[in-house]
Short mmCIF file of C-alpha atoms in Angstrom, two decimals:
data_model
loop_
_atom_site.label_atom_id
_atom_site.label_comp_id
_atom_site.label_asym_id
_atom_site.label_seq_id
_atom_site.Cartn_x
_atom_site.Cartn_y
_atom_site.Cartn_z
CA MET A 1 -10.72 -62.17 -42.01
CA ARG A 2 -12.68 -65.20 -43.06
CA THR A 3 -13.98 -65.71 -39.52
CA GLN A 4 -15.13 -62.16 -39.34
CA PHE A 5 -16.86 -62.44 -42.69
CA THR A 6 -18.59 -65.61 -41.58
CA LEU A 7 -19.82 -63.92 -38.42
CA GLU A 8 -21.13 -61.02 -40.47
CA LEU A 9 -23.10 -63.48 -42.68
CA VAL A 10 -24.56 -65.06 -39.73
CA ALA A 11 -25.51 -61.60 -38.32
CA LEU A 12 -27.06 -60.70 -41.51
CA ALA A 13 -29.08 -63.95 -41.60
CA ASN A 14 -30.37 -63.23 -38.14
CA ASP A 15 -31.28 -59.73 -39.17
CA LEU A 16 -33.37 -61.11 -42.03
CA THR A 17 -35.00 -63.70 -39.81
CA LEU A 18 -36.23 -60.90 -37.53
CA MET A 19 -37.34 -58.85 -40.40
CA SER A 20 -39.39 -61.56 -41.74
CA ARG A 21 -41.10 -62.13 -38.41
CA VAL A 22 -41.92 -58.42 -38.15
CA ALA A 23 -43.31 -58.46 -41.77
CA HIS A 24 -45.56 -61.32 -40.75
CA ASP A 25 -46.66 -59.57 -37.46
CA ALA A 26 -47.52 -56.47 -39.70
CA THR A 27 -49.73 -58.42 -42.09
CA GLU A 28 -51.42 -60.10 -39.27
CA ARG A 29 -52.05 -56.94 -37.35
CA VAL A 30 -53.35 -54.91 -40.29
CA THR A 31 -55.87 -57.82 -40.99
CA GLN A 32 -57.06 -57.66 -37.40
CA ALA A 33 -57.24 -53.96 -37.60
CA LEU A 34 -59.38 -54.20 -40.70
CA ALA A 35 -61.63 -56.78 -39.33
CA GLY A 36 -62.45 -54.84 -36.18
CA ALA A 37 -61.83 -51.25 -37.16
CA ASP A 38 -59.21 -51.41 -34.39
CA LEU A 39 -57.29 -48.22 -34.13
CA ALA A 40 -54.83 -49.68 -31.65
CA ALA A 41 -53.89 -52.46 -34.04
CA THR A 42 -53.49 -49.95 -36.76
CA TYR A 43 -51.01 -47.91 -34.67
CA GLU A 44 -49.16 -51.14 -34.16
CA VAL A 45 -48.92 -51.70 -37.98
CA PHE A 46 -47.44 -48.23 -38.28
CA ALA A 47 -44.86 -48.98 -35.64
CA LEU A 48 -44.00 -52.30 -37.22
CA ASP A 49 -43.44 -50.73 -40.62
CA GLU A 50 -41.20 -48.07 -39.15
CA GLN A 51 -39.25 -50.88 -37.46
CA LEU A 52 -38.93 -52.65 -40.69
CA GLN A 53 -37.62 -49.66 -42.53
CA LEU A 54 -35.01 -49.02 -39.85
CA MET A 55 -33.98 -52.78 -40.09
CA PHE A 56 -33.76 -52.54 -43.92
CA ALA A 57 -31.51 -49.66 -43.71
CA ALA A 58 -29.27 -51.55 -41.20
CA CYS A 59 -29.14 -54.56 -43.50
CA GLU A 60 -28.43 -52.39 -46.50
CA SER A 61 -25.40 -50.82 -44.56
CA ARG A 62 -24.20 -54.15 -43.59
CA THR A 63 -24.35 -55.69 -47.05
CA MET A 64 -22.68 -52.64 -48.66
CA ALA A 65 -19.83 -52.95 -46.10
CA LEU A 66 -19.39 -56.68 -46.75
CA LEU A 67 -19.28 -56.01 -50.55
CA ALA A 68 -16.82 -53.12 -50.17
CA LEU A 69 -14.56 -54.59 -47.49
CA GLN A 70 -14.74 -58.33 -48.00
CA ALA A 71 -15.22 -58.57 -51.91
CA PRO A 72 -17.05 -61.87 -51.71
CA VAL A 73 -17.19 -64.32 -54.58
CA ALA A 74 -19.17 -67.30 -55.71
CA ARG A 75 -21.56 -68.62 -52.96
CA ASP A 76 -20.56 -65.99 -50.57
CA LEU A 77 -21.50 -63.23 -53.02
CA ARG A 78 -24.80 -65.01 -53.59
CA HIS A 79 -25.51 -64.84 -49.94
CA VAL A 80 -24.85 -61.13 -49.63
CA VAL A 81 -26.66 -60.14 -52.92
CA THR A 82 -29.76 -62.31 -52.06
CA ALA A 83 -29.78 -60.92 -48.40
CA ILE A 84 -30.18 -57.27 -49.60
CA GLN A 85 -32.92 -58.24 -52.13
CA VAL A 86 -34.81 -60.22 -49.59
CA ALA A 87 -34.52 -57.30 -47.07
CA GLY A 88 -35.91 -55.05 -49.79
CA GLU A 89 -38.93 -57.26 -50.38
CA LEU A 90 -39.58 -57.44 -46.74
CA SER A 91 -39.35 -53.61 -46.56
CA ARG A 92 -41.91 -53.47 -49.26
CA ILE A 93 -44.43 -55.69 -47.49
CA GLY A 94 -44.01 -53.24 -44.48
CA ARG A 95 -44.88 -50.41 -46.85
CA ARG A 96 -48.03 -52.38 -48.05
CA THR A 97 -49.28 -52.94 -44.59
CA GLU A 98 -48.83 -49.29 -43.66
CA THR A 99 -50.69 -48.09 -46.63
CA ALA A 100 -53.62 -50.66 -45.79
CA GLY A 101 -53.49 -49.42 -42.28
CA GLN A 102 -54.09 -45.89 -43.44
CA TYR A 103 -57.48 -46.87 -44.76
CA VAL A 104 -58.50 -48.15 -41.44
CA TYR A 105 -57.08 -45.04 -39.69
CA ARG A 106 -59.05 -42.57 -41.95
CA ALA A 107 -62.42 -44.53 -41.51
CA HIS A 108 -62.23 -44.95 -37.79
CA PRO A 109 -64.33 -45.33 -35.75
CA SER A 110 -66.37 -46.70 -38.72
CA ALA A 111 -65.43 -49.81 -40.72
CA VAL A 112 -63.79 -49.08 -43.96
CA ALA A 113 -66.56 -50.89 -45.89
CA PRO A 114 -69.83 -52.74 -45.57
CA ALA A 115 -69.58 -56.25 -43.97
CA PRO A 116 -69.50 -58.34 -47.11
CA VAL A 117 -66.59 -56.27 -48.58
CA ILE A 118 -64.80 -56.39 -45.19
CA ALA A 119 -65.06 -60.18 -45.22
CA GLU A 120 -63.40 -60.45 -48.60
CA LEU A 121 -60.64 -57.96 -47.60
CA VAL A 122 -59.98 -59.90 -44.34
CA SER A 123 -59.72 -63.13 -46.35
CA MET A 124 -57.08 -61.43 -48.56
CA GLY A 125 -55.28 -60.18 -45.63
CA THR A 126 -55.32 -63.65 -43.95
CA LEU A 127 -53.97 -65.31 -47.10
CA ALA A 128 -51.15 -62.64 -47.35
CA ALA A 129 -50.22 -63.19 -43.60
CA GLY A 130 -50.04 -67.01 -44.37
CA CYS A 131 -47.81 -66.47 -47.29
CA VAL A 132 -45.44 -64.20 -45.41
CA ALA A 133 -45.37 -66.66 -42.54
CA ARG A 134 -44.26 -69.46 -44.96
CA VAL A 135 -41.50 -67.42 -46.48
CA SER A 136 -40.47 -66.31 -43.12
CA ALA A 137 -39.82 -70.03 -42.15
CA SER A 138 -37.81 -70.36 -45.40
CA VAL A 139 -35.79 -67.22 -44.50
CA ALA A 140 -34.93 -68.54 -41.08
CA SER A 141 -33.92 -72.01 -42.47
CA GLY A 142 -32.20 -70.68 -45.69
CA ARG A 143 -33.86 -73.68 -47.48
CA PHE A 144 -36.40 -73.42 -50.27
CA ALA A 145 -39.83 -74.78 -49.75
CA ALA A 146 -41.38 -75.68 -53.17
CA GLU A 147 -44.52 -73.84 -54.07
CA ASP A 148 -47.08 -74.58 -56.69
CA GLY A 149 -48.45 -71.13 -57.18
CA ALA A 150 -51.71 -71.99 -55.33
CA ASP A 151 -51.42 -68.85 -53.13
CA ILE A 152 -51.25 -66.47 -56.04
CA GLU A 153 -54.19 -68.33 -57.70
CA ALA A 154 -56.15 -68.14 -54.48
CA MET A 155 -55.49 -64.41 -54.27
CA GLU A 156 -56.69 -63.94 -57.84
CA THR A 157 -59.94 -65.67 -56.86
CA LEU A 158 -60.23 -63.44 -53.84
CA CYS A 159 -59.70 -60.32 -56.04
CA LYS A 160 -62.57 -61.39 -58.22
CA GLN A 161 -64.76 -62.03 -55.15
CA LEU A 162 -63.85 -58.54 -53.95
CA ARG A 163 -64.80 -56.83 -57.22
CA THR A 164 -68.18 -58.74 -57.11
CA ALA A 165 -68.80 -57.74 -53.57
CA LEU A 166 -68.06 -54.14 -54.50
CA THR A 167 -70.40 -54.22 -57.44
CA GLU A 168 -73.23 -55.42 -55.20
CA ALA A 169 -72.41 -53.15 -52.28
CA ASP A 170 -74.18 -49.87 -51.74
CA VAL A 171 -70.89 -47.77 -52.01
CA SER A 172 -69.83 -44.85 -54.17
CA THR A 173 -67.50 -45.28 -57.14
CA GLU A 174 -64.75 -43.43 -55.16
CA ALA A 175 -65.24 -45.73 -52.13
CA ALA A 176 -65.18 -48.90 -54.49
CA ILE A 177 -61.88 -47.67 -56.02
CA ASP A 178 -60.47 -47.16 -52.64
CA MET A 179 -61.46 -50.73 -51.38
CA ALA A 180 -60.00 -52.20 -54.64
CA LEU A 181 -56.73 -50.32 -53.92
CA LEU A 182 -56.78 -51.58 -50.39
CA GLY A 183 -57.20 -55.19 -51.68
CA SER A 184 -54.36 -54.68 -54.01
CA GLN A 185 -52.02 -54.06 -51.05
CA PHE A 186 -52.66 -57.58 -49.88
CA GLN A 187 -52.28 -58.98 -53.39
CA ARG A 188 -48.87 -57.18 -53.68
CA CYS A 189 -47.81 -58.74 -50.30
CA VAL A 190 -48.28 -62.21 -51.83
CA ASP A 191 -46.27 -61.05 -54.88
CA HIS A 192 -43.50 -59.88 -52.67
CA ALA A 193 -43.59 -63.17 -50.71
CA ALA A 194 -43.41 -65.18 -53.96
CA ARG A 195 -40.40 -63.05 -54.98
CA ILE A 196 -38.64 -63.85 -51.62
CA ALA A 197 -39.42 -67.57 -52.18
CA ARG A 198 -37.64 -67.35 -55.49
CA LEU A 199 -34.74 -65.52 -53.93
CA ILE A 200 -34.44 -68.34 -51.31
CA ARG A 201 -34.43 -70.87 -54.07
CA PHE A 202 -31.63 -68.91 -55.59
CA LEU A 203 -29.60 -69.01 -52.42
CA ASP A 204 -30.37 -72.70 -51.83
CA THR A 205 -30.00 -74.07 -55.37
CA GLY A 206 -28.31 -71.32 -57.56
CA ILE A 207 -31.42 -71.29 -59.83
CA PRO A 208 -31.91 -67.60 -60.88
CA PRO A 209 -34.91 -65.99 -59.20
CA GLU A 210 -36.23 -64.82 -62.66
CA SER A 211 -36.22 -68.18 -64.30
CA GLY A 212 -40.11 -68.55 -64.23
CA SER A 213 -42.62 -69.78 -61.98
CA LEU A 214 -41.77 -71.81 -58.99
CA PRO A 215 -41.31 -75.58 -59.48
CA ASP A 216 -43.78 -78.18 -58.31
#
């Protein structure tokens, strides 16, 4: 029984590693789609999100079976509970990229916004993709990599720059609201990545994920 449980945990960890890579691919591809009004890349984003949702459902089923059949305790229970939470955050990143892709899809063949606004949105997408890449490495290793909150601060700065670009751009109020909402999808991706980092810290150290900001 113990051997089977260990094998199931390894399989679950492998599933999360693959999910994190797919989430990273999705953030990269939606940024590329946005930068080049690329419909093919947009379709890839939709497919990657669909893949993530299917993988999340599989992870959820696996963890529920482990909880029901193996009744894990202590660190083993922490592994299982953390895994489903990480999978949920990765699933949400997929949903964010899919929502961002919808803007590109609806605007095609035109760009979603004037060039200065696109530049800010692409910077936000690039930052989000970098954050997801870092937590993907943590998910794969199961080890917490200390963060100093710089990514969240950088995203806040980009959000301010986006608002300035929208104020200066010749766009309607409705379009400006849409672009602000598009930018918020990338901001939320960074938030989800930060949540994953805290969950990995919990797995690695036992420090609760809601204990505050990440340590230096």
